[in-house]
Amino acid sequence: MTLSKPYTQNHLDFDSAAQETALDISHELRTPLTAIQGALDLLDSGRLGLLTEQGQRMVSIAASNVERLMRLTTTIEQEPNTIFNLVSPEELARLRLETELRSAVAHGELRLHYQPLVSLATCQINGFEALLRWQHPTLGLLAPTEFISIAEASGSILEIGLWVLREACHQLYQWQQQFPDRFGNLSVSVNLSSRQLTCIDLAAQIDQVLQETGLAAEFLKLEITETAAMNNAEVGKNVLHQLRSLGVQLYIDDFGTGYSSLNRLYDLPLDVLKIDRSFVQQLDSERGEYLVRAIANLARSLGIDVIAEGVETQEQVLKLQSLGCYRGQGYFFAKPLNSEAVVQLLC
């Protein structure tokens, strides 16, 4: 939006995108209000019986509120300047994306791509990480960096996260049934958001997903960021123990970028630390080599495994093995693939 003259907060010329958003909001309000108005008219008509004095008062109050809301929709459509304050094009785009994201699951716009997790020594694939994408109807295929923060802030991440879990488990189970020789021992890892970790029924949700899809718990790995694991530590700890009791494995993602307490790490039921890609990219420096070795040694002291993210060169593969890291993922092996490409890769 280009402003050619000064504007006060209550004097805003909407561009076409803003006007369209305002009309969408008006439509979302008007549709149920029309139905409510029809129901109130039916109550007031006497066809269902005569209203008591209290009933008349309640219907009258409801009708007045509906009338006020209908006036609001008209104002939004005809005089948006009196409703909306001036916002930047970026803020407007974010609000519009938030609105569209709320219906992305229902409209079938979300996709999963799968990046192989491999043995660094043999390049044998032993699992996949499920990575979310949004096939936006006008913006094309969006990476999670372009919308996950919006989903977190709006709360829609809970519905999206559950969809990812169900889709990933269903897909792996289908592969196992169709290609038991190729997929029989492979696992899938799914990222959990910090918001999901605060859900006290998360373990029950995941257990239900496993039951519905038929996937055995041992083939599901759940990834949480280091920061999410450390925030709300006591709540997170309880949830992680519940998840671990299901038989799934727990990974700490992007390890090294947060502020983990060693005491807390020792207290969590973890199976894998995933070394953040930023450290892998620094392996050609003394500092980077030292940090990766330290993380690998820490994992060994915890009695757990370690996986390197963002592996891009043969030199990194060799260096990681020399430092005690034997599994990894990255573009050196394969970029994230759609489900059809995964089948072609393995079959």
GROMACS .gro file of C-alpha atoms in nm:
model
  347
    1MET     CA    1   0.000   0.000   0.000
    2THR     CA    2   0.145   0.339  -0.102
    3LEU     CA    3   0.031   0.643   0.097
    4SER     CA    4   0.039   0.962  -0.109
    5LYS     CA    5  -0.087   1.193   0.170
    6PRO     CA    6  -0.100   1.198   0.550
    7TYR     CA    7  -0.357   0.975   0.714
    8THR     CA    8  -0.490   0.974   1.067
    9GLN     CA    9  -0.562   0.636   1.225
   10ASN     CA   10  -0.931   0.675   1.149
   11HIS     CA   11  -0.880   0.787   0.791
   12LEU     CA   12  -0.761   0.489   0.594
   13ASP     CA   13  -0.796   0.420   0.224
   14PHE     CA   14  -0.812   0.044   0.182
   15ASP     CA   15  -0.627  -0.120  -0.104
   16SER     CA   16  -0.794  -0.405  -0.291
   17ALA     CA   17  -0.647  -0.679  -0.069
   18ALA     CA   18  -0.766  -0.506   0.248
   19GLN     CA   19  -1.110  -0.448   0.099
   20GLU     CA   20  -1.136  -0.813   0.006
   21THR     CA   21  -1.039  -0.917   0.359
   22ALA     CA   22  -1.302  -0.681   0.504
   23LEU     CA   23  -1.566  -0.836   0.278
   24ASP     CA   24  -1.459  -1.186   0.387
   25ILE     CA   25  -1.499  -1.085   0.751
   26SER     CA   26  -1.840  -0.935   0.681
   27HIS     CA   27  -1.951  -1.251   0.502
   28GLU     CA   28  -1.834  -1.473   0.789
   29LEU     CA   29  -2.044  -1.264   1.029
   30ARG     CA   30  -2.349  -1.218   0.807
   31THR     CA   31  -2.407  -1.584   0.715
   32PRO     CA   32  -2.482  -1.717   1.066
   33LEU     CA   33  -2.660  -1.394   1.162
   34THR     CA   34  -2.908  -1.443   0.878
   35ALA     CA   35  -2.985  -1.793   1.006
   36ILE     CA   36  -3.025  -1.666   1.363
   37GLN     CA   37  -3.258  -1.389   1.246
   38GLY     CA   38  -3.474  -1.648   1.071
   39ALA     CA   39  -3.493  -1.859   1.386
   40LEU     CA   40  -3.592  -1.557   1.596
   41ASP     CA   41  -3.864  -1.464   1.347
   42LEU     CA   42  -4.000  -1.818   1.374
   43LEU     CA   43  -4.008  -1.798   1.753
   44ASP     CA   44  -4.184  -1.463   1.740
   45SER     CA   45  -4.440  -1.577   1.482
   46GLY     CA   46  -4.639  -1.789   1.725
   47ARG     CA   47  -4.628  -2.094   1.500
   48LEU     CA   48  -4.441  -2.288   1.768
   49GLY     CA   49  -4.663  -2.154   2.048
   50LEU     CA   50  -4.713  -1.826   2.226
   51LEU     CA   51  -4.409  -1.683   2.400
   52THR     CA   52  -4.420  -1.618   2.771
   53GLU     CA   53  -4.336  -1.272   2.900
   54GLN     CA   54  -3.983  -1.388   2.979
   55GLY     CA   55  -3.956  -1.550   2.637
   56GLN     CA   56  -4.063  -1.228   2.468
   57ARG     CA   57  -3.796  -1.032   2.656
   58MET     CA   58  -3.524  -1.284   2.564
   59VAL     CA   59  -3.622  -1.289   2.196
   60SER     CA   60  -3.635  -0.908   2.190
   61ILE     CA   61  -3.286  -0.880   2.341
   62ALA     CA   62  -3.149  -1.138   2.098
   63ALA     CA   63  -3.311  -0.960   1.802
   64SER     CA   64  -3.158  -0.628   1.911
   65ASN     CA   65  -2.812  -0.785   1.931
   66VAL     CA   66  -2.850  -0.944   1.589
   67GLU     CA   67  -2.957  -0.607   1.449
   68ARG     CA   68  -2.647  -0.442   1.596
   69LEU     CA   69  -2.422  -0.710   1.449
   70MET     CA   70  -2.589  -0.677   1.109
   71ARG     CA   71  -2.520  -0.302   1.120
   72LEU     CA   72  -2.158  -0.388   1.196
   73THR     CA   73  -2.131  -0.604   0.883
   74THR     CA   74  -2.277  -0.321   0.674
   75THR     CA   75  -2.027  -0.076   0.821
   76ILE     CA   76  -1.738  -0.313   0.752
   77GLU     CA   77  -1.846  -0.335   0.388
   78GLN     CA   78  -1.933   0.031   0.325
   79GLU     CA   79  -1.724   0.233   0.572
   80PRO     CA   80  -1.419   0.024   0.670
   81ASN     CA   81  -1.229   0.341   0.766
   82THR     CA   82  -1.446   0.371   1.077
   83ILE     CA   83  -1.365   0.015   1.187
   84PHE     CA   84  -1.001  -0.049   1.100
   85ASN     CA   85  -0.686   0.136   1.201
   86LEU     CA   86  -0.400   0.191   0.962
   87VAL     CA   87  -0.184  -0.119   0.922
   88SER     CA   88   0.123  -0.184   0.713
   89PRO     CA   89   0.109  -0.405   0.403
   90GLU     CA   90   0.313  -0.665   0.595
   91GLU     CA   91   0.068  -0.668   0.886
   92LEU     CA   92  -0.225  -0.691   0.649
   93ALA     CA   93  -0.064  -0.982   0.462
   94ARG     CA   94  -0.001  -1.161   0.791
   95LEU     CA   95  -0.362  -1.117   0.901
   96ARG     CA   96  -0.486  -1.246   0.568
   97LEU     CA   97  -0.251  -1.546   0.585
   98GLU     CA   98  -0.373  -1.620   0.938
   99THR     CA   99  -0.733  -1.623   0.817
  100GLU     CA  100  -0.652  -1.853   0.526
  101LEU     CA  101  -0.440  -2.083   0.741
  102ARG     CA  102  -0.737  -2.155   0.968
  103SER     CA  103  -0.909  -2.334   0.680
  104ALA     CA  104  -0.600  -2.495   0.523
  105VAL     CA  105  -0.663  -2.835   0.684
  106ALA     CA  106  -1.030  -2.843   0.584
  107HIS     CA  107  -0.945  -2.738   0.228
  108GLY     CA  108  -0.678  -3.009   0.191
  109GLU     CA  109  -0.398  -2.760   0.127
  110LEU     CA  110  -0.135  -2.903   0.364
  111ARG     CA  111   0.134  -3.140   0.236
  112LEU     CA  112   0.408  -3.351   0.391
  113HIS     CA  113   0.752  -3.398   0.242
  114TYR     CA  114   0.993  -3.655   0.380
  115GLN     CA  115   1.368  -3.615   0.427
  116PRO     CA  116   1.570  -3.936   0.471
  117LEU     CA  117   1.766  -4.006   0.791
  118VAL     CA  118   2.068  -4.215   0.695
  119SER     CA  119   2.365  -4.404   0.830
  120LEU     CA  120   2.672  -4.192   0.755
  121ALA     CA  121   2.887  -4.502   0.709
  122THR     CA  122   2.666  -4.690   0.463
  123CYS     CA  123   2.423  -4.421   0.337
  124GLN     CA  124   2.145  -4.667   0.420
  125ILE     CA  125   1.812  -4.498   0.494
  126ASN     CA  126   1.669  -4.586   0.836
  127GLY     CA  127   1.388  -4.336   0.859
  128PHE     CA  128   1.234  -4.009   0.745
  129GLU     CA  129   1.154  -3.675   0.900
  130ALA     CA  130   0.809  -3.549   0.801
  131LEU     CA  131   0.827  -3.182   0.702
  132LEU     CA  132   0.519  -2.966   0.662
  133ARG     CA  133   0.440  -2.760   0.352
  134TRP     CA  134   0.138  -2.546   0.264
  135GLN     CA  135   0.013  -2.556  -0.094
  136HIS     CA  136  -0.137  -2.208  -0.088
  137PRO     CA  137  -0.395  -2.153  -0.364
  138THR     CA  138  -0.230  -1.832  -0.489
  139LEU     CA  139   0.115  -1.812  -0.327
  140GLY     CA  140   0.225  -2.164  -0.421
  141LEU     CA  141   0.415  -2.407  -0.200
  142LEU     CA  142   0.511  -2.239   0.128
  143ALA     CA  143   0.783  -2.359   0.364
  144PRO     CA  144   0.699  -2.374   0.737
  145THR     CA  145   0.918  -2.073   0.809
  146GLU     CA  146   0.657  -1.866   0.624
  147PHE     CA  147   0.356  -1.966   0.835
  148ILE     CA  148   0.441  -2.172   1.146
  149SER     CA  149   0.491  -1.865   1.366
  150ILE     CA  150   0.146  -1.745   1.256
  151ALA     CA  151  -0.003  -2.085   1.340
  152GLU     CA  152   0.165  -2.079   1.682
  153ALA     CA  153   0.039  -1.731   1.764
  154SER     CA  154  -0.318  -1.795   1.646
  155GLY     CA  155  -0.353  -2.139   1.805
  156SER     CA  156  -0.423  -2.315   1.475
  157ILE     CA  157  -0.096  -2.507   1.528
  158LEU     CA  158  -0.288  -2.755   1.746
  159GLU     CA  159  -0.515  -2.863   1.461
  160ILE     CA  160  -0.228  -2.854   1.211
  161GLY     CA  161   0.003  -3.051   1.441
  162LEU     CA  162  -0.257  -3.323   1.487
  163TRP     CA  163  -0.306  -3.341   1.108
  164VAL     CA  164   0.070  -3.382   1.058
  165LEU     CA  165   0.084  -3.665   1.312
  166ARG     CA  166  -0.209  -3.848   1.160
  167GLU     CA  167  -0.091  -3.803   0.801
  168ALA     CA  168   0.269  -3.911   0.873
  169CYS     CA  169   0.161  -4.220   1.067
  170HIS     CA  170  -0.096  -4.313   0.804
  171GLN     CA  171   0.156  -4.272   0.521
  172LEU     CA  172   0.426  -4.484   0.684
  173TYR     CA  173   0.176  -4.757   0.770
  174GLN     CA  174   0.056  -4.763   0.408
  175TRP     CA  175   0.415  -4.791   0.286
  176GLN     CA  176   0.482  -5.074   0.530
  177GLN     CA  177   0.180  -5.264   0.401
  178GLN     CA  178   0.260  -5.206   0.034
  179PHE     CA  179   0.639  -5.250   0.047
  180PRO     CA  180   0.723  -5.453   0.360
  181ASP     CA  181   1.072  -5.539   0.237
  182ARG     CA  182   1.163  -5.173   0.178
  183PHE     CA  183   0.971  -4.990   0.451
  184GLY     CA  184   0.921  -5.259   0.716
  185ASN     CA  185   1.189  -5.130   0.954
  186LEU     CA  186   1.178  -4.759   0.870
  187SER     CA  187   1.051  -4.494   1.109
  188VAL     CA  188   0.901  -4.148   1.072
  189SER     CA  189   0.979  -3.850   1.293
  190VAL     CA  190   0.732  -3.567   1.348
  191ASN     CA  191   0.797  -3.224   1.495
  192LEU     CA  192   0.590  -3.119   1.797
  193SER     CA  193   0.533  -2.750   1.867
  194SER     CA  194   0.574  -2.586   2.205
  195ARG     CA  195   0.197  -2.529   2.212
  196GLN     CA  196   0.133  -2.900   2.170
  197LEU     CA  197   0.359  -2.979   2.465
  198THR     CA  198   0.128  -2.779   2.691
  199CYS     CA  199  -0.170  -3.003   2.603
  200ILE     CA  200  -0.228  -3.236   2.896
  201ASP     CA  201  -0.403  -3.485   2.667
  202LEU     CA  202  -0.127  -3.491   2.404
  203ALA     CA  203  -0.030  -3.849   2.488
  204ALA     CA  204  -0.392  -3.958   2.456
  205GLN     CA  205  -0.419  -3.783   2.119
  206ILE     CA  206  -0.106  -3.955   1.987
  207ASP     CA  207  -0.217  -4.291   2.122
  208GLN     CA  208  -0.548  -4.247   1.939
  209VAL     CA  209  -0.365  -4.157   1.616
  210LEU     CA  210  -0.155  -4.472   1.644
  211GLN     CA  211  -0.467  -4.681   1.703
  212GLU     CA  212  -0.651  -4.521   1.410
  213THR     CA  213  -0.365  -4.552   1.161
  214GLY     CA  214  -0.240  -4.893   1.273
  215LEU     CA  215   0.122  -4.778   1.304
  216ALA     CA  216   0.322  -4.942   1.584
  217ALA     CA  217   0.455  -4.689   1.837
  218GLU     CA  218   0.815  -4.804   1.788
  219PHE     CA  219   0.814  -4.655   1.436
  220LEU     CA  220   0.712  -4.305   1.550
  221LYS     CA  221   0.976  -4.055   1.664
  222LEU     CA  222   0.869  -3.720   1.810
  223GLU     CA  223   1.095  -3.416   1.773
  224ILE     CA  224   1.084  -3.116   2.005
  225THR     CA  225   1.313  -2.816   1.996
  226GLU     CA  226   1.561  -2.761   2.275
  227THR     CA  227   1.384  -2.437   2.369
  228ALA     CA  228   1.042  -2.604   2.387
  229ALA     CA  229   1.182  -2.880   2.607
  230MET     CA  230   1.329  -2.629   2.852
  231ASN     CA  231   1.029  -2.395   2.868
  232ASN     CA  232   0.762  -2.497   3.119
  233ALA     CA  233   1.006  -2.766   3.220
  234GLU     CA  234   0.787  -2.943   3.475
  235VAL     CA  235   0.481  -2.959   3.248
  236GLY     CA  236   0.698  -3.062   2.954
  237LYS     CA  237   0.872  -3.328   3.160
  238ASN     CA  238   0.542  -3.488   3.259
  239VAL     CA  239   0.413  -3.483   2.901
  240LEU     CA  240   0.738  -3.632   2.768
  241HIS     CA  241   0.725  -3.916   3.020
  242GLN     CA  242   0.366  -3.987   2.914
  243LEU     CA  243   0.472  -3.993   2.549
  244ARG     CA  244   0.768  -4.219   2.625
  245SER     CA  245   0.535  -4.463   2.801
  246LEU     CA  246   0.349  -4.509   2.472
  247GLY     CA  247   0.662  -4.663   2.321
  248VAL     CA  248   0.756  -4.374   2.090
  249GLN     CA  249   1.106  -4.225   2.088
  250LEU     CA  250   1.185  -3.862   2.171
  251TYR     CA  251   1.435  -3.644   1.984
  252ILE     CA  252   1.568  -3.301   2.083
  253ASP     CA  253   1.577  -3.100   1.760
  254ASP     CA  254   1.819  -2.815   1.677
  255PHE     CA  255   2.032  -2.903   1.978
  256GLY     CA  256   2.289  -2.639   2.071
  257THR     CA  257   2.074  -2.339   1.980
  258GLY     CA  258   1.889  -2.319   2.313
  259TYR     CA  259   1.996  -2.293   2.673
  260SER     CA  260   1.967  -2.643   2.812
  261SER     CA  261   2.044  -2.717   3.171
  262LEU     CA  262   2.243  -3.040   3.201
  263ASN     CA  263   2.039  -3.134   3.506
  264ARG     CA  264   1.718  -3.099   3.306
  265LEU     CA  265   1.858  -3.297   3.016
  266TYR     CA  266   1.950  -3.582   3.248
  267ASP     CA  267   1.595  -3.569   3.385
  268LEU     CA  268   1.419  -3.603   3.049
  269PRO     CA  269   1.339  -3.938   2.881
  270LEU     CA  270   1.531  -3.866   2.559
  271ASP     CA  271   1.655  -4.099   2.287
  272VAL     CA  272   1.839  -3.869   2.043
  273LEU     CA  273   2.005  -3.527   2.026
  274LYS     CA  274   1.995  -3.372   1.678
  275ILE     CA  275   2.293  -3.144   1.618
  276ASP     CA  276   2.176  -2.815   1.469
  277ARG     CA  277   2.282  -2.751   1.110
  278SER     CA  278   2.464  -2.432   1.209
  279PHE     CA  279   2.728  -2.640   1.389
  280VAL     CA  280   2.761  -2.883   1.100
  281GLN     CA  281   2.830  -2.589   0.868
  282GLN     CA  282   3.119  -2.484   1.097
  283LEU     CA  283   3.294  -2.822   1.093
  284ASP     CA  284   3.581  -2.680   0.889
  285SER     CA  285   3.673  -2.460   1.186
  286GLU     CA  286   3.835  -2.562   1.513
  287ARG     CA  287   3.546  -2.416   1.711
  288GLY     CA  288   3.282  -2.601   1.507
  289GLU     CA  289   3.468  -2.929   1.542
  290TYR     CA  290   3.497  -2.877   1.917
  291LEU     CA  291   3.124  -2.806   1.956
  292VAL     CA  292   3.014  -3.112   1.757
  293ARG     CA  293   3.252  -3.335   1.952
  294ALA     CA  294   3.118  -3.192   2.279
  295ILE     CA  295   2.757  -3.263   2.178
  296ALA     CA  296   2.844  -3.618   2.070
  297ASN     CA  297   3.022  -3.678   2.401
  298LEU     CA  298   2.727  -3.535   2.593
  299ALA     CA  299   2.490  -3.770   2.410
  300ARG     CA  300   2.709  -4.067   2.499
  301SER     CA  301   2.714  -3.961   2.865
  302LEU     CA  302   2.333  -3.952   2.856
  303GLY     CA  303   2.327  -4.296   2.695
  304ILE     CA  304   2.152  -4.172   2.383
  305ASP     CA  305   2.220  -4.136   2.011
  306VAL     CA  306   2.310  -3.829   1.806
  307ILE     CA  307   2.202  -3.721   1.455
  308ALA     CA  308   2.354  -3.438   1.248
  309GLU     CA  309   2.127  -3.203   1.054
  310GLY     CA  310   2.211  -3.012   0.737
  311VAL     CA  311   2.483  -3.244   0.605
  312GLU     CA  312   2.585  -3.113   0.262
  313THR     CA  313   2.934  -3.244   0.176
  314GLN     CA  314   3.139  -3.563   0.180
  315GLU     CA  315   3.393  -3.386   0.402
  316GLN     CA  316   3.125  -3.325   0.663
  317VAL     CA  317   3.019  -3.690   0.650
  318LEU     CA  318   3.374  -3.807   0.722
  319LYS     CA  319   3.436  -3.547   0.990
  320LEU     CA  320   3.112  -3.628   1.172
  321GLN     CA  321   3.201  -3.996   1.188
  322SER     CA  322   3.544  -3.915   1.329
  323LEU     CA  323   3.374  -3.709   1.601
  324GLY     CA  324   3.136  -3.986   1.704
  325CYS     CA  325   2.825  -3.899   1.503
  326TYR     CA  326   2.703  -4.183   1.283
  327ARG     CA  327   2.363  -4.071   1.154
  328GLY     CA  328   2.257  -3.763   0.963
  329GLN     CA  329   2.029  -3.592   0.717
  330GLY     CA  330   2.077  -3.320   0.461
  331TYR     CA  331   2.097  -3.231   0.095
  332PHE     CA  332   2.412  -3.442   0.052
  333PHE     CA  333   2.183  -3.745   0.075
  334ALA     CA  334   1.845  -3.611  -0.038
  335LYS     CA  335   1.627  -3.304  -0.014
  336PRO     CA  336   1.275  -3.341   0.133
  337LEU     CA  337   1.066  -3.551  -0.107
  338ASN     CA  338   0.695  -3.591  -0.166
  339SER     CA  339   0.547  -3.935  -0.104
  340GLU     CA  340   0.570  -4.043  -0.468
  341ALA     CA  341   0.940  -3.952  -0.485
  342VAL     CA  342   1.006  -4.147  -0.163
  343VAL     CA  343   0.864  -4.463  -0.320
  344GLN     CA  344   1.076  -4.408  -0.632
  345LEU     CA  345   1.385  -4.359  -0.415
  346LEU     CA  346   1.343  -4.685  -0.227
  347CYS     CA  347   1.178  -4.903  -0.489
   0.00000   0.00000   0.00000
